[in-house]
Amino acid sequence: MYSASSKTMPCLLGMSTEEIVRLLEEMGQKPYRGRQISAWIYKHRARNFGEMTDLPLSLREQLSAAFSIGRGEVLLERKSCDGTVKLLLGLRDGESVECVYLPYEGRDSVCVSTQVGCPVACAFCATGLMGFRRNLTAGEIVEQVLVAQDIAVREQGENARISNVVFMGMGEPLLNLEATVKAMKLINSELGISMRSLTVSTVGVIPAIRRLAEYRLPFTLAVSLHAPEQKLREQIVPLARRYPLDELLQACHEYAEITGRRVTYEYVMLAGVNDSLKHARRLGMLLKGELAHVNLIPYNPCPEIEGFEASPPEQIQRFQEELERCGVRATARVPRGRDIEAACGQLKGSLAGRKALGRMSEGCATSERTL
Ligand code: SF4
């Protein structure tokens, strides 16, 4: 738990090694002390200054009195039959966010949140129902990767490494652009994860896409399209009213031209809503000739949201084949963590609901810990 004072102290998690070195120099310490502290935070994932045993005791005490590392507590953890682990992470101000550890053969990934709640309110999304609470800091985003790394080591052994990070959890990353970009840079420089292994997902905040293009960072931009027509898209993604489909596609086209990076288009498959072959052909027409790839995402139904069902796997396959016929590369994603409510917002919602009900739910081979 956080002590009252540590809740308000400045955090070192979220600062680069250079920034920590400068801070230590201001405290009259040699630069190598800053590098030692940075290594403890990012490489050894220390949770308190007491663990930093190669620092003099007096410095550890000085740091403890003035700073917090900024690590939170895992409030709830659910493990799926397929190895996916979903975590609810408590923040210093009492808020909480979700992150998901996704083990793949030789490519462990984590899906991180960038906001508490989300102002976008997509029609199919449990996080959207919560409304927007606040932006996360860069440190709070990076911390989710550290938590996932802890889980990877616990599940797979000391050599396990998180190698991919997707910014696709709670919140719209491009409405928290500054912290998102800083977190990407920290994940790259401090955790050693390649920028090419980072994916940032957006529903299409056009001005932020244009700003991101100027950074020329080699991460993958994933745009959640979800519909090939403006009217339908407005029903699924309300922010589409502000950022129309044709302008969004133009911004993505320019993004690909400026950066030379292929844009990924995410398309959640909703039965009877956006999954017909007519929709596939329309999407194919929009993206033909673009530097683009489409990910077809099976919908993860959640009890709080009515009116949407997952498209059957055969329909997803037909949709994919139709896109390919139109000359657009597409992949059907394999659903993960269905038995643990792995879609974003579901775990936080379920903790709140369970607290109200005062009971615990149980899954098949699923395991759950309230911590
Ligand atoms: S899908 Fe993403 S952008 Fe849409 S409401 Fe959910 S968290 Fe926000």
XYZ file of C-alpha atoms and ligand atoms in Angstrom:
379
model
C 0.000 0.000 0.000
C 1.044 3.598 -0.477
C 1.895 5.646 2.612
C 0.136 9.021 2.754
C 3.354 10.913 1.980
C 4.495 8.625 -0.867
C 1.230 9.434 -2.676
C 2.305 13.026 -3.174
C 6.086 12.644 -3.551
C 7.606 13.080 -7.017
C 8.114 9.727 -8.805
C 11.339 8.602 -10.433
C 9.531 6.064 -12.630
C 8.758 8.062 -15.750
C 12.123 9.862 -15.775
C 14.843 8.887 -18.242
C 18.322 7.886 -17.042
C 19.573 11.322 -18.133
C 16.894 13.041 -16.057
C 17.677 10.878 -13.004
C 21.408 11.605 -13.419
C 20.676 15.355 -13.511
C 18.481 15.056 -10.420
C 21.225 13.223 -8.509
C 23.803 15.798 -9.588
C 21.541 18.516 -8.185
C 21.639 16.549 -4.918
C 25.444 16.703 -4.998
C 25.919 13.087 -6.150
C 28.142 11.716 -8.915
C 26.450 10.882 -12.276
C 27.028 7.130 -11.853
C 24.670 7.144 -8.854
C 21.872 8.272 -11.170
C 22.693 5.461 -13.597
C 22.647 2.937 -10.735
C 19.221 4.137 -9.598
C 17.840 4.043 -13.136
C 19.065 0.447 -13.534
C 17.366 -0.525 -10.266
C 14.071 0.984 -11.394
C 13.944 -0.180 -15.008
C 16.168 -3.281 -15.194
C 15.761 -4.797 -11.724
C 12.204 -3.464 -11.277
C 12.891 -2.354 -7.691
C 9.802 -1.375 -5.726
C 11.564 0.662 -3.013
C 14.884 2.385 -2.371
C 15.779 -0.183 0.322
C 16.399 -2.742 -2.450
C 19.159 -0.577 -3.970
C 21.892 -2.258 -1.972
C 24.832 -0.794 -3.922
C 23.849 2.723 -2.798
C 25.080 4.072 0.557
C 22.439 3.776 3.276
C 22.436 7.554 3.774
C 21.558 8.123 0.092
C 18.804 5.500 0.207
C 17.335 7.277 3.246
C 17.637 10.658 1.558
C 15.853 9.350 -1.539
C 13.109 7.635 0.493
C 12.400 10.882 2.338
C 11.993 12.930 -0.840
C 10.871 10.633 -3.674
C 8.708 7.667 -4.498
C 9.720 5.121 -7.121
C 6.112 5.141 -8.281
C 5.291 1.434 -8.403
C 1.640 0.618 -7.720
C -0.111 -2.490 -6.459
C -1.787 -5.185 -8.525
C -5.353 -5.216 -7.167
C -6.720 -8.097 -9.179
C -5.260 -10.707 -11.473
C -6.960 -13.212 -13.744
C -5.232 -15.925 -15.701
C -6.865 -17.424 -18.762
C -6.824 -21.010 -19.979
C -4.620 -19.739 -22.863
C -1.974 -18.160 -20.569
C -3.190 -14.567 -20.972
C -3.018 -12.714 -17.646
C -5.170 -9.673 -17.089
C -4.189 -7.285 -14.307
C -5.885 -4.413 -12.547
C -3.225 -1.993 -11.360
C -3.924 0.428 -8.495
C -2.595 3.973 -8.966
C -1.407 6.427 -6.329
C -4.606 8.479 -6.320
C -6.850 5.460 -5.807
C -7.727 5.073 -9.510
C -6.986 1.824 -11.328
C -6.213 0.693 -14.876
C -5.964 -2.589 -16.698
C -3.086 -4.152 -18.558
C -2.879 -7.561 -20.190
C 0.109 -9.905 -20.427
C -0.073 -11.949 -23.648
C 2.400 -14.822 -23.951
C 3.164 -15.836 -27.528
C 5.825 -18.271 -28.693
C 9.053 -16.251 -28.414
C 7.193 -12.929 -28.425
C 5.691 -11.972 -25.074
C 3.515 -8.873 -25.328
C 1.709 -6.476 -23.056
C -1.328 -4.363 -23.847
C -1.197 -1.099 -21.875
C -3.724 1.604 -20.975
C -3.096 5.317 -21.503
C -6.076 6.836 -19.685
C -8.282 6.001 -16.704
C -11.591 5.410 -18.472
C -12.023 6.880 -21.940
C -13.841 9.905 -23.375
C -14.424 8.299 -26.792
C -17.307 5.985 -25.760
C -17.211 3.480 -28.624
C -20.555 1.688 -28.722
C -19.126 -1.809 -28.136
C -16.573 -0.998 -25.412
C -16.849 -1.501 -21.640
C -14.248 1.198 -20.931
C -16.339 3.708 -22.860
C -19.184 3.134 -20.367
C -17.006 4.392 -17.494
C -16.486 7.830 -18.958
C -13.173 9.646 -18.685
C -11.387 10.009 -15.329
C -7.890 11.250 -16.172
C -4.808 10.828 -18.345
C -2.035 8.501 -17.200
C 1.485 9.828 -16.776
C 4.333 8.370 -18.836
C 5.547 6.613 -15.670
C 2.143 4.986 -15.112
C 2.176 3.693 -18.695
C 5.741 2.325 -18.406
C 4.884 0.732 -15.069
C 2.391 -1.559 -16.815
C 5.263 -2.969 -18.884
C 7.273 -3.568 -15.688
C 4.306 -5.350 -14.101
C 3.932 -7.536 -17.207
C 7.671 -8.272 -17.103
C 7.232 -9.439 -13.474
C 4.458 -11.775 -14.638
C 6.517 -13.026 -17.616
C 9.387 -13.976 -15.278
C 7.005 -15.628 -12.830
C 5.256 -17.612 -15.577
C 8.174 -18.420 -17.911
C 11.340 -18.076 -15.848
C 14.177 -15.566 -15.463
C 14.969 -15.358 -19.192
C 11.454 -14.315 -20.213
C 11.300 -10.879 -21.820
C 8.442 -8.651 -22.875
C 9.344 -7.857 -26.475
C 6.191 -6.146 -27.794
C 4.014 -3.398 -26.357
C 0.616 -2.460 -27.755
C -1.044 0.771 -26.631
C -4.520 -0.638 -26.995
C -5.887 -0.867 -23.441
C -8.133 1.626 -21.678
C -8.196 5.086 -23.223
C -7.360 6.777 -26.515
C -3.544 7.179 -26.643
C -3.654 10.126 -29.040
C -5.803 12.115 -26.603
C -2.860 11.728 -24.190
C -0.197 12.252 -26.818
C 2.619 13.777 -24.780
C 2.653 11.038 -22.116
C 2.216 8.335 -24.768
C 5.219 9.538 -26.785
C 7.334 9.933 -23.645
C 6.354 6.404 -22.526
C 7.300 5.000 -25.947
C 10.710 6.656 -25.733
C 11.263 5.326 -22.180
C 10.167 1.803 -23.122
C 12.691 1.970 -25.938
C 15.627 3.623 -24.136
C 15.224 2.267 -20.592
C 13.648 -1.160 -21.155
C 15.479 -1.889 -24.411
C 12.335 -2.775 -26.385
C 12.662 -1.843 -30.046
C 10.522 1.068 -31.247
C 9.501 -1.221 -34.136
C 7.922 -3.557 -31.581
C 5.553 -0.866 -30.293
C 2.031 -0.406 -31.683
C -0.112 2.625 -30.907
C -3.820 2.286 -31.547
C -6.166 5.196 -32.227
C -9.763 5.642 -33.321
C -8.467 8.419 -35.560
C -7.592 11.705 -33.849
C -6.476 13.389 -37.063
C -4.403 16.329 -35.698
C -2.469 13.930 -33.431
C -1.810 11.523 -36.341
C -0.301 14.461 -38.239
C 1.846 15.417 -35.245
C 2.985 11.808 -34.799
C 4.084 11.682 -38.440
C 6.457 14.572 -37.711
C 8.178 12.571 -34.936
C 9.137 9.931 -37.560
C 9.372 7.191 -34.934
C 9.371 3.670 -36.421
C 6.490 2.243 -34.337
C 3.303 0.837 -35.895
C 0.247 3.071 -36.092
C -2.982 1.068 -35.777
C -6.166 2.898 -36.739
C -9.445 1.465 -35.451
C -11.705 1.832 -38.473
C -14.532 -0.586 -37.555
C -16.706 0.579 -40.476
C -16.142 1.449 -44.145
C -18.910 4.102 -44.248
C -19.199 7.404 -42.408
C -22.753 6.904 -41.048
C -22.103 3.428 -39.689
C -18.757 4.521 -38.283
C -20.413 7.380 -36.399
C -22.717 4.851 -34.738
C -19.826 2.638 -33.641
C -17.176 5.312 -32.925
C -18.845 8.611 -31.905
C -15.582 10.555 -32.392
C -15.994 9.895 -36.133
C -18.406 12.855 -36.203
C -15.478 15.150 -35.447
C -12.970 13.269 -37.614
C -14.762 12.077 -40.790
C -13.691 8.879 -42.525
C -12.436 10.479 -45.767
C -10.252 12.987 -43.868
C -8.976 10.216 -41.597
C -7.958 8.036 -44.537
C -6.239 11.014 -46.152
C -4.281 11.650 -42.911
C -3.295 7.954 -42.777
C -2.212 8.056 -46.421
C 0.015 11.061 -45.666
C 1.312 9.355 -42.503
C 2.406 6.311 -44.523
C 4.022 8.555 -47.152
C 5.956 10.642 -44.612
C 7.106 7.766 -42.395
C 7.331 4.959 -44.971
C 5.538 2.805 -42.377
C 2.581 0.592 -43.190
C -0.596 1.577 -41.318
C -2.575 -1.199 -39.641
C -6.360 -0.886 -39.723
C -8.231 -2.566 -36.879
C -11.751 -3.773 -37.661
C -13.845 -5.337 -34.891
C -16.215 -7.901 -36.407
C -19.773 -7.275 -35.164
C -22.369 -9.769 -36.384
C -24.960 -8.201 -38.677
C -23.530 -4.708 -38.125
C -20.325 -4.315 -40.157
C -19.402 -7.843 -41.245
C -21.162 -8.358 -44.611
C -19.292 -8.984 -47.847
C -20.613 -5.613 -49.037
C -18.760 -4.004 -46.122
C -15.652 -6.008 -47.021
C -15.757 -4.815 -50.661
C -16.292 -1.207 -49.563
C -13.339 -1.473 -47.163
C -11.293 -3.060 -49.937
C -12.082 -0.122 -52.249
C -11.026 2.387 -49.582
C -7.681 0.716 -48.859
C -6.689 -0.695 -52.257
C -3.256 0.581 -53.234
C -2.512 1.933 -49.741
C 0.453 0.869 -47.585
C -2.015 -0.925 -45.324
C -2.849 -4.117 -43.471
C -6.222 -4.986 -41.939
C -6.589 -6.859 -38.642
C -10.007 -8.444 -38.234
C -10.732 -8.631 -34.516
C -13.282 -11.109 -33.166
C -15.581 -9.185 -30.820
C -15.212 -10.057 -27.142
C -18.808 -9.754 -25.864
C -19.357 -8.271 -22.427
C -22.517 -8.403 -20.331
C -22.783 -4.624 -19.814
C -23.128 -3.962 -23.547
C -26.277 -4.954 -25.363
C -26.894 -5.132 -29.084
C -23.581 -6.564 -30.278
C -22.585 -10.128 -30.955
C -19.391 -11.627 -32.296
C -19.345 -12.541 -35.991
C -19.091 -16.306 -36.539
C -15.552 -17.473 -37.461
C -16.751 -18.552 -40.963
C -18.015 -15.012 -41.631
C -14.697 -13.531 -40.494
C -12.924 -15.868 -42.900
C -15.242 -14.918 -45.802
C -14.703 -11.222 -44.997
C -10.942 -11.735 -44.996
C -11.027 -13.585 -48.338
C -13.131 -10.818 -49.896
C -10.626 -8.203 -48.732
C -7.751 -10.227 -50.172
C -9.668 -10.493 -53.479
C -9.805 -6.682 -53.469
C -6.015 -6.616 -53.110
C -5.901 -5.718 -49.395
C -3.843 -7.844 -47.002
C -5.813 -8.944 -43.941
C -5.315 -11.131 -40.880
C -8.002 -12.613 -38.655
C -6.842 -12.276 -35.059
C -7.066 -15.249 -32.740
C -9.185 -14.279 -29.725
C -7.276 -14.308 -26.430
C -8.429 -14.453 -22.836
C -12.142 -14.791 -23.597
C -12.681 -16.675 -20.315
C -11.234 -13.791 -18.269
C -13.109 -10.855 -19.799
C -9.946 -9.721 -21.565
C -11.592 -6.970 -23.599
C -10.619 -3.586 -22.232
C -12.643 -2.214 -19.337
C -14.190 -5.532 -18.397
C -11.923 -6.382 -15.450
C -12.223 -2.960 -13.828
C -15.981 -3.076 -14.331
C -16.130 -6.560 -12.904
C -14.118 -5.583 -9.790
C -16.471 -2.663 -9.142
C -19.476 -4.914 -9.673
C -18.078 -7.626 -7.447
C -17.244 -5.206 -4.677
C -20.854 -4.079 -4.813
C -22.081 -7.654 -4.761
C -19.476 -8.842 -2.267
C -18.755 -12.053 -4.148
C -16.132 -13.640 -6.380
C -16.787 -15.118 -9.800
C -15.158 -18.267 -11.098
C -14.111 -19.392 -14.571
C -13.255 -22.745 -16.188
C -9.546 -23.383 -15.827
C -9.292 -19.684 -15.135
C -7.573 -18.645 -11.934
C -8.081 -15.383 -10.143
C -6.357 -13.607 -7.298
C -7.536 -10.529 -5.484
C -4.318 -9.057 -4.119
S -12.463 1.120 -27.837
Fe -10.710 2.337 -27.131
S -11.195 4.415 -27.839
Fe -13.122 3.276 -27.925
S -14.105 3.674 -25.918
Fe -12.912 1.772 -25.727
S -10.951 2.437 -24.884
Fe -11.946 4.262 -25.738
